[in-house]
mmCIF file of C-alpha atoms in Angstrom:
data_model
loop_
_atom_site.group_PDB
_atom_site.id
_atom_site.type_symbol
_atom_site.label_atom_id
_atom_site.label_comp_id
_atom_site.label_asym_id
_atom_site.label_seq_id
_atom_site.Cartn_x
_atom_site.Cartn_y
_atom_site.Cartn_z
ATOM 1 C CA ARG A 171 6.542 -16.604 6.439
ATOM 2 C CA LYS A 172 5.789 -13.208 4.959
ATOM 3 C CA GLU A 173 3.827 -13.092 1.719
ATOM 4 C CA VAL A 174 6.212 -10.548 0.227
ATOM 5 C CA GLU A 175 9.838 -9.922 1.146
ATOM 6 C CA GLN A 176 12.126 -7.117 0.108
ATOM 7 C CA ASP A 177 15.649 -6.075 0.972
ATOM 8 C CA PRO A 178 15.048 -2.923 3.055
ATOM 9 C CA GLY A 179 18.315 -1.338 1.956
ATOM 10 C CA PRO A 180 19.182 1.455 2.218
ATOM 11 C CA PHE A 181 20.589 1.793 -1.259
ATOM 12 C CA ASN A 182 22.731 4.900 -1.663
ATOM 13 C CA VAL A 183 23.748 5.472 -5.260
ATOM 14 C CA PRO A 184 25.278 8.387 -7.207
ATOM 15 C CA GLU A 185 23.312 10.281 -9.804
ATOM 16 C CA GLY A 186 23.364 8.498 -13.135
ATOM 17 C CA ALA A 187 23.831 5.047 -11.631
ATOM 18 C CA THR A 188 21.736 1.988 -12.408
ATOM 19 C CA VAL A 189 20.131 0.283 -9.431
ATOM 20 C CA ALA A 190 18.025 -2.860 -9.156
ATOM 21 C CA PHE A 191 15.619 -4.062 -6.477
ATOM 22 C CA ASN A 192 14.263 -7.552 -6.055
ATOM 23 C CA CYS A 193 11.207 -8.770 -4.269
ATOM 24 C CA THR A 194 10.164 -12.363 -3.573
ATOM 25 C CA TYR A 195 6.649 -13.635 -2.959
ATOM 26 C CA SER A 196 5.593 -16.861 -1.292
ATOM 27 C CA ASN A 197 2.234 -17.692 -2.856
ATOM 28 C CA SER A 198 2.474 -19.294 -6.285
ATOM 29 C CA ALA A 199 -1.194 -18.369 -6.861
ATOM 30 C CA SER A 200 -0.350 -14.674 -6.854
ATOM 31 C CA GLN A 201 -1.974 -13.023 -9.821
ATOM 32 C CA SER A 202 -0.898 -9.442 -10.211
ATOM 33 C CA PHE A 203 2.173 -7.497 -9.268
ATOM 34 C CA PHE A 204 3.032 -3.848 -8.795
ATOM 35 C CA TRP A 205 5.732 -1.438 -7.759
ATOM 36 C CA TYR A 206 4.647 1.561 -5.691
ATOM 37 C CA ARG A 207 6.727 4.536 -4.683
ATOM 38 C CA GLN A 208 6.404 6.195 -1.285
ATOM 39 C CA ASP A 209 8.044 9.495 -0.438
ATOM 40 C CA CYS A 210 8.868 10.313 3.169
ATOM 41 C CA ARG A 211 5.681 10.819 5.228
ATOM 42 C CA LYS A 212 3.520 10.611 2.123
ATOM 43 C CA GLU A 213 1.089 8.069 0.736
ATOM 44 C CA PRO A 214 2.167 5.291 -1.673
ATOM 45 C CA LYS A 215 1.623 5.948 -5.366
ATOM 46 C CA LEU A 216 1.675 3.471 -8.225
ATOM 47 C CA LEU A 217 4.949 3.438 -10.115
ATOM 48 C CA MET A 218 4.151 0.621 -12.497
ATOM 49 C CA SER A 219 2.337 -2.660 -12.866
ATOM 50 C CA VAL A 220 4.448 -5.724 -13.632
ATOM 51 C CA TYR A 221 3.399 -7.927 -16.512
ATOM 52 C CA SER A 222 4.524 -11.457 -17.303
ATOM 53 C CA SER A 223 6.403 -10.313 -20.378
ATOM 54 C CA GLY A 224 8.153 -7.539 -18.479
ATOM 55 C CA ASN A 225 7.512 -3.893 -19.099
ATOM 56 C CA GLU A 226 9.370 -0.640 -19.382
ATOM 57 C CA ASP A 227 8.400 2.953 -18.633
ATOM 58 C CA GLY A 228 11.150 5.390 -19.474
ATOM 59 C CA ARG A 229 14.070 4.733 -17.140
ATOM 60 C CA PHE A 230 12.156 2.074 -15.208
ATOM 61 C CA THR A 231 11.972 -1.610 -16.132
ATOM 62 C CA ALA A 232 9.970 -4.232 -14.252
ATOM 63 C CA GLN A 233 10.363 -7.985 -14.632
ATOM 64 C CA LEU A 234 8.420 -10.954 -13.302
ATOM 65 C CA ASN A 235 9.867 -14.414 -12.838
ATOM 66 C CA ARG A 236 7.028 -16.761 -11.911
ATOM 67 C CA ALA A 237 9.230 -19.858 -11.741
ATOM 68 C CA SER A 238 11.419 -18.318 -9.051
ATOM 69 C CA GLN A 239 8.613 -16.190 -7.615
ATOM 70 C CA TYR A 240 10.291 -12.847 -7.709
ATOM 71 C CA ILE A 241 9.798 -9.476 -9.327
ATOM 72 C CA SER A 242 12.440 -6.868 -9.999
ATOM 73 C CA LEU A 243 12.665 -3.148 -10.646
ATOM 74 C CA LEU A 244 15.559 -1.611 -12.544
ATOM 75 C CA ILE A 245 16.139 2.135 -12.500
ATOM 76 C CA ARG A 246 18.586 3.491 -15.073
ATOM 77 C CA ASP A 247 20.278 6.904 -15.005
ATOM 78 C CA SER A 248 19.132 7.607 -11.427
ATOM 79 C CA LYS A 249 17.940 11.116 -10.635
ATOM 80 C CA LEU A 250 17.884 12.900 -7.280
ATOM 81 C CA SER A 251 14.099 12.842 -7.546
ATOM 82 C CA ASP A 252 14.129 9.028 -7.542
ATOM 83 C CA SER A 253 15.013 9.083 -3.832
ATOM 84 C CA ALA A 254 12.102 7.343 -2.118
ATOM 85 C CA THR A 255 10.995 3.998 -0.731
ATOM 86 C CA TYR A 256 9.898 1.453 -3.327
ATOM 87 C CA LEU A 257 7.173 -0.982 -2.312
ATOM 88 C CA CYS A 258 6.574 -4.329 -3.936
ATOM 89 C CA VAL A 259 2.890 -5.311 -4.001
ATOM 90 C CA VAL A 260 1.330 -8.657 -4.810
ATOM 91 C CA ASN A 261 -2.337 -9.477 -5.280
ATOM 92 C CA VAL A 262 -3.550 -12.933 -4.303
ATOM 93 C CA GLU A 263 -6.998 -13.998 -5.427
ATOM 94 C CA ARG A 264 -7.643 -15.751 -2.118
ATOM 95 C CA GLY A 265 -9.407 -13.152 0.017
ATOM 96 C CA ASN A 266 -8.978 -10.468 -2.649
ATOM 97 C CA GLN A 267 -6.010 -9.109 -0.767
ATOM 98 C CA PHE A 268 -3.018 -7.031 -1.702
ATOM 99 C CA TYR A 269 0.206 -7.765 0.164
ATOM 100 C CA PHE A 270 2.862 -5.102 0.512
ATOM 101 C CA GLY A 271 6.549 -5.593 1.074
ATOM 102 C CA THR A 272 8.230 -3.505 3.749
ATOM 103 C CA GLY A 273 9.871 -1.365 1.087
ATOM 104 C CA THR A 274 13.378 -0.671 -0.168
ATOM 105 C CA SER A 275 14.856 2.718 0.594
ATOM 106 C CA LEU A 276 16.761 4.489 -2.194
ATOM 107 C CA THR A 277 18.807 7.654 -1.837
ATOM 108 C CA VAL A 278 20.380 9.152 -4.934
ATOM 109 C CA ILE A 279 23.428 11.227 -4.077
ATOM 110 C CA PRO A 280 24.579 14.262 -6.102
ATOM 111 C CA ASN B 200 -10.999 15.906 -8.207
ATOM 112 C CA ALA B 201 -9.717 15.535 -4.658
ATOM 113 C CA GLY B 202 -9.057 11.798 -5.067
ATOM 114 C CA VAL B 203 -9.035 10.082 -1.672
ATOM 115 C CA THR B 204 -9.404 12.272 1.397
ATOM 116 C CA GLN B 205 -8.942 11.282 5.027
ATOM 117 C CA THR B 206 -9.750 12.993 8.290
ATOM 118 C CA PRO B 207 -8.225 13.697 10.683
ATOM 119 C CA LYS B 208 -4.570 14.004 9.627
ATOM 120 C CA PHE B 209 -3.279 13.603 13.186
ATOM 121 C CA GLN B 210 -4.846 12.281 16.367
ATOM 122 C CA VAL B 211 -3.692 11.500 19.889
ATOM 123 C CA LEU B 212 -5.858 9.219 22.011
ATOM 124 C CA LYS B 213 -5.650 7.804 25.495
ATOM 125 C CA THR B 214 -5.929 4.064 26.001
ATOM 126 C CA GLY B 215 -9.578 3.049 25.990
ATOM 127 C CA GLN B 216 -10.874 6.015 24.022
ATOM 128 C CA SER B 217 -12.756 5.488 20.797
ATOM 129 C CA MET B 218 -12.609 7.284 17.488
ATOM 130 C CA THR B 219 -13.636 7.009 13.860
ATOM 131 C CA LEU B 220 -11.334 7.663 10.933
ATOM 132 C CA GLN B 221 -13.167 9.007 7.908
ATOM 133 C CA CYS B 222 -12.347 8.314 4.274
ATOM 134 C CA ALA B 223 -14.017 9.499 1.090
ATOM 135 C CA GLN B 224 -13.218 9.116 -2.613
ATOM 136 C CA ASP B 225 -14.623 11.006 -5.570
ATOM 137 C CA MET B 226 -13.437 8.689 -8.357
ATOM 138 C CA ASN B 227 -16.566 6.509 -8.375
ATOM 139 C CA HIS B 228 -14.484 3.513 -7.353
ATOM 140 C CA ASN B 229 -16.155 0.304 -6.268
ATOM 141 C CA SER B 230 -13.533 -0.957 -3.819
ATOM 142 C CA MET B 231 -12.099 0.690 -0.731
ATOM 143 C CA TYR B 232 -9.456 -0.398 1.770
ATOM 144 C CA TRP B 233 -8.004 0.453 5.152
ATOM 145 C CA TYR B 234 -4.319 -0.225 5.832
ATOM 146 C CA ARG B 235 -1.987 0.443 8.702
ATOM 147 C CA GLN B 236 1.721 1.084 8.219
ATOM 148 C CA ASP B 237 4.251 0.362 10.938
ATOM 149 C CA PRO B 238 8.056 0.563 10.769
ATOM 150 C CA GLY B 239 9.534 -2.699 9.509
ATOM 151 C CA MET B 240 6.081 -4.188 8.837
ATOM 152 C CA GLY B 241 4.985 -2.598 5.598
ATOM 153 C CA LEU B 242 1.367 -1.819 4.900
ATOM 154 C CA ARG B 243 -1.056 -4.362 6.288
ATOM 155 C CA LEU B 244 -4.689 -4.618 5.264
ATOM 156 C CA ILE B 245 -7.168 -4.124 8.089
ATOM 157 C CA TYR B 246 -10.499 -4.329 6.255
ATOM 158 C CA TYR B 247 -11.697 -3.856 2.743
ATOM 159 C CA SER B 248 -14.952 -3.321 0.910
ATOM 160 C CA ALA B 249 -15.053 -4.879 -2.531
ATOM 161 C CA SER B 250 -18.252 -3.039 -3.372
ATOM 162 C CA GLU B 251 -20.902 -0.907 -1.714
ATOM 163 C CA GLY B 252 -22.706 -2.948 0.927
ATOM 164 C CA THR B 253 -19.937 -5.477 1.540
ATOM 165 C CA THR B 254 -16.995 -5.537 3.923
ATOM 166 C CA ASP B 255 -14.409 -8.213 4.649
ATOM 167 C CA LYS B 256 -11.568 -8.728 7.080
ATOM 168 C CA GLY B 257 -8.020 -8.301 5.985
ATOM 169 C CA GLU B 258 -4.810 -9.410 7.588
ATOM 170 C CA VAL B 259 -5.114 -7.506 10.904
ATOM 171 C CA PRO B 260 -8.808 -6.785 11.703
ATOM 172 C CA ASN B 261 -8.781 -7.262 15.479
ATOM 173 C CA GLY B 262 -9.705 -4.120 17.409
ATOM 174 C CA TYR B 263 -11.303 -2.403 14.403
ATOM 175 C CA ASN B 264 -14.696 -2.101 12.778
ATOM 176 C CA VAL B 265 -15.649 -0.563 9.451
ATOM 177 C CA SER B 266 -18.686 0.878 7.744
ATOM 178 C CA ARG B 267 -19.167 1.358 4.017
ATOM 179 C CA LEU B 268 -21.612 4.207 4.357
ATOM 180 C CA ASN B 269 -22.168 4.593 0.619
ATOM 181 C CA LYS B 270 -20.091 4.221 -2.513
ATOM 182 C CA ARG B 271 -17.945 7.249 -1.610
ATOM 183 C CA GLU B 272 -17.297 6.742 2.089
ATOM 184 C CA PHE B 273 -15.581 4.038 4.141
ATOM 185 C CA SER B 274 -14.945 4.654 7.830
ATOM 186 C CA LEU B 275 -12.719 2.834 10.310
ATOM 187 C CA ARG B 276 -13.630 2.737 13.999
ATOM 188 C CA LEU B 277 -11.458 1.982 16.992
ATOM 189 C CA GLU B 278 -13.836 1.102 19.830
ATOM 190 C CA SER B 279 -11.260 0.980 22.629
ATOM 191 C CA ALA B 280 -7.871 2.224 21.511
ATOM 192 C CA ALA B 281 -4.702 0.448 22.627
ATOM 193 C CA PRO B 282 -1.042 1.558 22.371
ATOM 194 C CA SER B 283 -0.504 -1.246 19.826
ATOM 195 C CA GLN B 284 -2.802 0.671 17.474
ATOM 196 C CA THR B 285 -0.358 3.556 17.255
ATOM 197 C CA SER B 286 0.328 3.679 13.547
ATOM 198 C CA VAL B 287 -0.195 5.523 10.284
ATOM 199 C CA TYR B 288 -3.527 4.617 8.733
ATOM 200 C CA PHE B 289 -4.093 4.823 4.994
ATOM 201 C CA CYS B 290 -7.358 4.562 3.153
ATOM 202 C CA ALA B 291 -7.268 3.501 -0.493
ATOM 203 C CA SER B 292 -9.685 2.926 -3.330
ATOM 204 C CA SER B 293 -9.627 1.105 -6.640
ATOM 205 C CA GLU B 294 -12.003 0.618 -9.516
ATOM 206 C CA ALA B 295 -12.283 -3.114 -8.778
ATOM 207 C CA PRO B 296 -10.673 -5.439 -6.252
ATOM 208 C CA LEU B 297 -8.812 -7.800 -8.520
ATOM 209 C CA GLY B 298 -6.531 -7.719 -11.471
ATOM 210 C CA TYR B 299 -4.347 -4.881 -12.632
ATOM 211 C CA ASN B 300 -6.227 -2.165 -10.797
ATOM 212 C CA GLU B 301 -4.281 0.709 -9.346
ATOM 213 C CA GLN B 302 -4.981 1.577 -5.734
ATOM 214 C CA PHE B 303 -5.182 5.287 -4.952
ATOM 215 C CA PHE B 304 -4.227 6.242 -1.414
ATOM 216 C CA GLY B 305 -5.292 9.043 0.861
ATOM 217 C CA PRO B 306 -2.691 11.170 2.683
ATOM 218 C CA GLY B 307 -2.895 9.109 5.865
ATOM 219 C CA THR B 308 -3.865 9.616 9.498
ATOM 220 C CA ARG B 309 -1.093 9.566 12.080
ATOM 221 C CA LEU B 310 -2.542 8.088 15.268
ATOM 222 C CA THR B 311 -0.812 7.920 18.624
ATOM 223 C CA VAL B 312 -2.382 6.019 21.518
ATOM 224 C CA LEU B 313 -0.914 6.831 24.915
#
C-alpha cells in the first residue's frame, strides 16, 4: 500500500472556480504534512505546510484530519496561474523520510 | 543565492556506463536528499544525508551510491546504469530533516539510459 495517495485528476476548472484536492496517508505516525506545487518540467516548490488546526494563505486553505488520515487543499477564485500539479507530502519519523503523492493535475481554463 | 544547483541538466547513457550527478546548495542547510520522479510514481527518495558525514538509504537505493562531500555538496553515483534508471532526478536540501522544514529542490537532471 502506498504511503500517500492522491487522485491524479486531471481537474479542469474555469477561472474563478473553487476546487478541492484530497490526499490520504497510511501511517498514523505521520508527523508533518505539506502541499507542494510543481509546474510542468520544473522542480517542486513548497505551497504551504499543513497544521493540525488548519491554515490559510490567501486563496489557499489546507486542512488536516488525523482521525481519517487525510489532508485537503482548497483553492478559491482559481487563476490561470494556478495551473500546475499539486503534490501532497507526508513526513514520517521512522527513517526520517518524506513521502510524496503522485500529484493532482489542475488546469484552469479561461 | 543560487539555492540548489544540479549538474548536468540532461544526460544520455548506455546500459552499463557509470556517471555521477552533482548537487550543491548555498543555504547552509544540514540535510540533503536525492529523489527520482517517474510518471505515475511520484517522487521517491533514493538516499538522504541528515547532516554532514552521514548518509542513509531511502525508499529506492538499489543501484545507487552517494557521497556527502561536505556540507554544501551531495553527489549521486550510478555505477552501472540500467534502462530502469531512466528518470528525472531531483536533489533537495532542508535546514533539518524533521518537522516543518521546507525542502528546496534543484532544477533536476533528466537521465535516459539506452
